[in-house]
CSV table of C-alpha atoms and ligand atoms in Angstrom, one decimal:
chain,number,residue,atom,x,y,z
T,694,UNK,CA,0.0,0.0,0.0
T,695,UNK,CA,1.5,3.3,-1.2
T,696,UNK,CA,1.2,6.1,1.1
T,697,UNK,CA,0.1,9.6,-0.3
T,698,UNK,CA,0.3,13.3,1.4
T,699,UNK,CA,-1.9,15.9,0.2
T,700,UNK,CA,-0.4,19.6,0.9
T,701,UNK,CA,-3.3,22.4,0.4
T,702,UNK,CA,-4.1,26.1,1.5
T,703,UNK,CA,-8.0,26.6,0.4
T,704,UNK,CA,-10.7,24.9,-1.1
T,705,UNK,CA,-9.3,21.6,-1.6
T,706,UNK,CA,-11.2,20.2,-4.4
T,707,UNK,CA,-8.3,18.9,-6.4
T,708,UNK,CA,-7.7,16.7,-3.1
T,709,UNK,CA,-11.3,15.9,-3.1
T,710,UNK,CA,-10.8,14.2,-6.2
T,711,UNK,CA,-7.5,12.8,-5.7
T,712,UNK,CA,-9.7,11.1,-2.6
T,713,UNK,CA,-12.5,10.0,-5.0
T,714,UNK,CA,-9.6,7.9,-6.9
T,715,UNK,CA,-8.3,6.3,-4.1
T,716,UNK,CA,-11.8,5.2,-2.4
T,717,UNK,CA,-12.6,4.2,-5.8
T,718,UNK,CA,-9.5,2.1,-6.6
T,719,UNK,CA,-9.0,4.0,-9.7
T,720,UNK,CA,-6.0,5.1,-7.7
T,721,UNK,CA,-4.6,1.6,-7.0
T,722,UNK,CA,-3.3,0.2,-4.0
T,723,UNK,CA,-2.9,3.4,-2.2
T,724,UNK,CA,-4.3,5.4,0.8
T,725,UNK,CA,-4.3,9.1,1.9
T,726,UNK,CA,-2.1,9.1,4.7
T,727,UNK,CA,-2.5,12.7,5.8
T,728,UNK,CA,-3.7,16.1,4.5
T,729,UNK,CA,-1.9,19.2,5.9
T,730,UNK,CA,-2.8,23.0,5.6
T,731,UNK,CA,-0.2,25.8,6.0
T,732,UNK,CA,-3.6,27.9,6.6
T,733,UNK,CA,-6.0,26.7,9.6
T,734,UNK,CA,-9.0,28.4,7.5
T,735,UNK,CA,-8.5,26.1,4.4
T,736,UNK,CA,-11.5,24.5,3.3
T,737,UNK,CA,-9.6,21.5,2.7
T,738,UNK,CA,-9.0,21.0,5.9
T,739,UNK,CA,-12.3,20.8,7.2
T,740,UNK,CA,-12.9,17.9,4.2
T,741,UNK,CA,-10.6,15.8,4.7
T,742,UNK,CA,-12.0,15.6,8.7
T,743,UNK,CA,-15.8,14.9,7.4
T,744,UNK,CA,-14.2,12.2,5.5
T,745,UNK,CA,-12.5,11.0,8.2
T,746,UNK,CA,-8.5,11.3,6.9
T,747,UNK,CA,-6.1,12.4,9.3
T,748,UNK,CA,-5.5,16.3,8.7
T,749,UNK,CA,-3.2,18.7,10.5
T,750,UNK,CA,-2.2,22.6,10.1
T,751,UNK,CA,1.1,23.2,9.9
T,752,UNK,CA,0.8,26.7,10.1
T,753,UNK,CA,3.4,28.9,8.1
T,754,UNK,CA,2.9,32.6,9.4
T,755,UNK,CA,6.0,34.1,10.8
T,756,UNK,CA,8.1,31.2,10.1
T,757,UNK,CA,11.1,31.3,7.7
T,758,UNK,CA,10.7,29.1,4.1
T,759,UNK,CA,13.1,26.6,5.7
T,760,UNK,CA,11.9,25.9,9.2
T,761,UNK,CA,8.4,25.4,7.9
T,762,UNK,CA,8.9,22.9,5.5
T,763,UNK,CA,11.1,21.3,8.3
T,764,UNK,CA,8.4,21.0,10.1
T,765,UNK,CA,6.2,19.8,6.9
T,766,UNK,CA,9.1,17.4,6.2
T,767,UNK,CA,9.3,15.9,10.0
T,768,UNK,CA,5.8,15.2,9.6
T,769,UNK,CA,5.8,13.6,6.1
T,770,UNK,CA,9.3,11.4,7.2
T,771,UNK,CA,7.5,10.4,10.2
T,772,UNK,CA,4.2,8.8,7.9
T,773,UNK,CA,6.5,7.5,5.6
T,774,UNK,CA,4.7,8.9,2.8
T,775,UNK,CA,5.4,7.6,-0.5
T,776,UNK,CA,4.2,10.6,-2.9
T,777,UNK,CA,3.2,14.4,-2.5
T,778,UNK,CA,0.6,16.0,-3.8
T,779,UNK,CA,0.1,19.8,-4.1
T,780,UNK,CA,-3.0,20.5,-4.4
T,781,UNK,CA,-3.9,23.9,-4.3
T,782,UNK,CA,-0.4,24.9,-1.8
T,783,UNK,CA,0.2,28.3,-2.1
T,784,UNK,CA,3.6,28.2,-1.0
T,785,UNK,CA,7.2,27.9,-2.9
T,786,UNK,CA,9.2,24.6,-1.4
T,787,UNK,CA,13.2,25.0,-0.4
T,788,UNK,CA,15.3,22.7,-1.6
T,789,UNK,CA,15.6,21.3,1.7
T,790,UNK,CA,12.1,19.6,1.2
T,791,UNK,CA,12.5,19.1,-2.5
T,792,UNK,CA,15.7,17.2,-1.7
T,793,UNK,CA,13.7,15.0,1.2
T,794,UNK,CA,11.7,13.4,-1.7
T,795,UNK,CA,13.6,13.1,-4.9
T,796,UNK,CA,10.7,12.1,-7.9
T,797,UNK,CA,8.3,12.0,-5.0
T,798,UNK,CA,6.3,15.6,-5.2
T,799,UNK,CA,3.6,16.5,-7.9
T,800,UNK,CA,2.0,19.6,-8.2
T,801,UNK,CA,-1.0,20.7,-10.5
T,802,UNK,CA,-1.3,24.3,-13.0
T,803,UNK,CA,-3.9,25.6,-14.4
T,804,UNK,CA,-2.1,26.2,-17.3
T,805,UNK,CA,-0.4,24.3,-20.3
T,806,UNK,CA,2.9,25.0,-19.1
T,807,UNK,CA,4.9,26.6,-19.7
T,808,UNK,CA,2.6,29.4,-20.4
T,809,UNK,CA,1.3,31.0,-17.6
T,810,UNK,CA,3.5,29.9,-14.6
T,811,UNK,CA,2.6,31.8,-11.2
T,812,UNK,CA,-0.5,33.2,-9.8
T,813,UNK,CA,-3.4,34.0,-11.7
T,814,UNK,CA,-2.8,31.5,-14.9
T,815,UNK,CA,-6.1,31.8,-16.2
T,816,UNK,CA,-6.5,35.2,-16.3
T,817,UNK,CA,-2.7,35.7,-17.6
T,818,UNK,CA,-4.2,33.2,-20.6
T,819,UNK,CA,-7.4,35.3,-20.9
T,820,UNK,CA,-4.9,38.5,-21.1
T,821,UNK,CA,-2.2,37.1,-23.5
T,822,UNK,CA,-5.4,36.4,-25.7
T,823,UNK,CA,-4.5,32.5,-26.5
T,824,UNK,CA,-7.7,30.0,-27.8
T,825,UNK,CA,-6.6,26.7,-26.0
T,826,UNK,CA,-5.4,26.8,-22.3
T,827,UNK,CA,-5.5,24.1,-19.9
T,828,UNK,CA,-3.7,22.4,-17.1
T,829,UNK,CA,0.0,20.5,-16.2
T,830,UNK,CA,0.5,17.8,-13.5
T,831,UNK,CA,4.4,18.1,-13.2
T,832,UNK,CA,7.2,17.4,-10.9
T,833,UNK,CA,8.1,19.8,-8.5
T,834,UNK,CA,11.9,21.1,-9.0
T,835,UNK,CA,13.6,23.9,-7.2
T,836,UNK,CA,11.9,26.7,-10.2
T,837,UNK,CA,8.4,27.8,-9.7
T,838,UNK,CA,5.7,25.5,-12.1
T,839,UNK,CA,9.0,23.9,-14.2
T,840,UNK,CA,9.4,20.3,-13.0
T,841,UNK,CA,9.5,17.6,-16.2
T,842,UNK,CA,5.5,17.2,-17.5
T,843,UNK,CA,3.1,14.2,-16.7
T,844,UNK,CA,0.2,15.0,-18.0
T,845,UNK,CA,-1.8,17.9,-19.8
T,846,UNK,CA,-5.0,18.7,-21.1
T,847,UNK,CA,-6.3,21.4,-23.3
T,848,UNK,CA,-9.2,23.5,-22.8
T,849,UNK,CA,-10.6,25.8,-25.2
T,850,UNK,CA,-11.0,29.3,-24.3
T,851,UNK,CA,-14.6,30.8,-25.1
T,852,UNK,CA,-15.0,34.7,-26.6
T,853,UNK,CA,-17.5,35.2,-23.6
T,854,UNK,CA,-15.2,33.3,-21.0
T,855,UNK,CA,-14.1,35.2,-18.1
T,856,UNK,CA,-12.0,34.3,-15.3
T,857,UNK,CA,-14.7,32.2,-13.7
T,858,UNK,CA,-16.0,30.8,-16.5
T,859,UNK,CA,-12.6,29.8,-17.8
T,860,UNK,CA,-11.6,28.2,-14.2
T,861,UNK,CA,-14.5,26.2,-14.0
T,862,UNK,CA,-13.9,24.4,-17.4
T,863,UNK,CA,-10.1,24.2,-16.6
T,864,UNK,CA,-11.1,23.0,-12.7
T,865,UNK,CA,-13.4,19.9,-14.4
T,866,UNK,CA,-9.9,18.6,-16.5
T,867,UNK,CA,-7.5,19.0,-13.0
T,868,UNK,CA,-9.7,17.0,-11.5
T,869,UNK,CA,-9.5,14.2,-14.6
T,870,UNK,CA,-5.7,14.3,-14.9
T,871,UNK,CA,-4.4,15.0,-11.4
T,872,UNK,CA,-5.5,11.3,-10.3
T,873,UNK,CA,-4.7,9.7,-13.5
T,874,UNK,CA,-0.9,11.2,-12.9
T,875,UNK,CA,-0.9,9.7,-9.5
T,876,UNK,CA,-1.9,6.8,-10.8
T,877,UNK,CA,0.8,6.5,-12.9
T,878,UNK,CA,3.4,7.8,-10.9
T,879,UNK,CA,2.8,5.0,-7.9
T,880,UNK,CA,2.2,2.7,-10.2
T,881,UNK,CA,6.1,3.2,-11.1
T,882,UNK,CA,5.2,3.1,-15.1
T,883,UNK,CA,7.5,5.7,-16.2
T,884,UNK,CA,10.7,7.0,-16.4
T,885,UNK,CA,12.2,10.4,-16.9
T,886,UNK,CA,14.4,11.1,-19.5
T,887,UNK,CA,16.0,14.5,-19.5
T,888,UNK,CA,13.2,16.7,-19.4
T,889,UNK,CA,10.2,13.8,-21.3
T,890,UNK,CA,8.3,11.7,-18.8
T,891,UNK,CA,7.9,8.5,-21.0
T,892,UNK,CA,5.4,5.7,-20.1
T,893,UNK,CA,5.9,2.6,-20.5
Y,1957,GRF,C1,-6.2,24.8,-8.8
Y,1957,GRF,O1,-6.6,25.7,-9.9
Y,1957,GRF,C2,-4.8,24.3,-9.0
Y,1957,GRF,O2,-4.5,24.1,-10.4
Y,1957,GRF,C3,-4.0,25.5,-8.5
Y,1957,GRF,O3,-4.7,25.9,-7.4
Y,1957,GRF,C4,-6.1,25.6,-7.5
Y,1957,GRF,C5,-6.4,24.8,-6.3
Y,1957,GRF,O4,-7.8,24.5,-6.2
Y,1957,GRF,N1,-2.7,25.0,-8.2
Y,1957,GRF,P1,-8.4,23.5,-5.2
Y,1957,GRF,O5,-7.9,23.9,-3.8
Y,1957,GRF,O6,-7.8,22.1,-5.6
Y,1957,GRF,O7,-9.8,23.5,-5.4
């Protein structure tokens, strides 16, 4: 049984549907061994406790980069916890934690990246004026939304679309690809080669 973290800050529905994978076995052979918030207020939080997962808060405020994710990493070493999942963590890692879990952390854009890396993706794609947008499941590296690519899928952009709009239909894909990644990535059907992720 592989062991999976979830790291969020807010709403928490890319978790939510990692956690529809796993209790539906479309995530196999795995369990959510913890969920943690850097922010006590996330939404997240409170889901993962209705569901009845174990979920802490780390809290971040006032700490330095380094000694929260020590903290983070503690936690996660403690569990031994097999594979990362950002989900909505609105916070950069240090290669401290990076390093702890080499291969091991995934993170989810709403962007085909590498357009659009940062806050705000959809409405930088909306802005820059592009016609197909969507969202990356990548590995985390030490540069912001640049780790090698999983998976992608496109999402047309609409005249009429604004932010909202635009999120909603990018939101529905995340929560397609992010568990099929997982999948994949536990299920140890890859390799990396240079920057391609090549399935086997
Ligand atoms: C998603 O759009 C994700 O791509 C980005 O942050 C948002 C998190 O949403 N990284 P949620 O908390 O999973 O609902």
């Amino acid at each position: 049984m592989k062991k999976l973290a979830i790291l969020l800050s807010g709403r928490g529905s890319n978790f939510q549907a990692i956690a529809d994978a796993v209790a539906a076995g479309r995530i196999h052979n795995a369990e959510i061994g913890i969920v943690i918030s850097n922010r006590p207020e996330a939404r997240g939080l409170e889901i993962a406790r209705e569901r009845g997962l174990p979920a802490v808060c780390i809290p971040s405020q006032g700490l330095s980069r380094e000694a929260h994710d020590r903290m983070v990493v503690d936690q996660l070493r403690k569990l031994e916890v097999d594979l990362v999942c950002l989900a909505g963590y609105m916070r950069l890692l240090s290669p401290l934690f990076i390093s702890a879990f080499p291969h091991a952390i995934l993170n989810i854009h709403p962007s085909l990246l590498p357009s659009f890396p940062g806050l705000n993706a959809q409405r930088q794609a909306l802005e820059h004026g592009v016609k197909i947008t969507g969202c990356t499941v990548h590995f985390v590296n030490e540069a912001l939304d640049a780790g090698p690519i999983i998976l992608q899928a496109a999402v047309p952009v609409k005249d009429d679309d604004t932010e909202e709009t635009l999120s909603q239909r990018i939101l529905r894909e995340e929560h397609r690809i992010y568990p099929e990644a997982v999948d994949i990535v536990l299920s140890g059907r890859y390799r990396i080669d240079g920057r391609r992720v090549i399935f086997d």
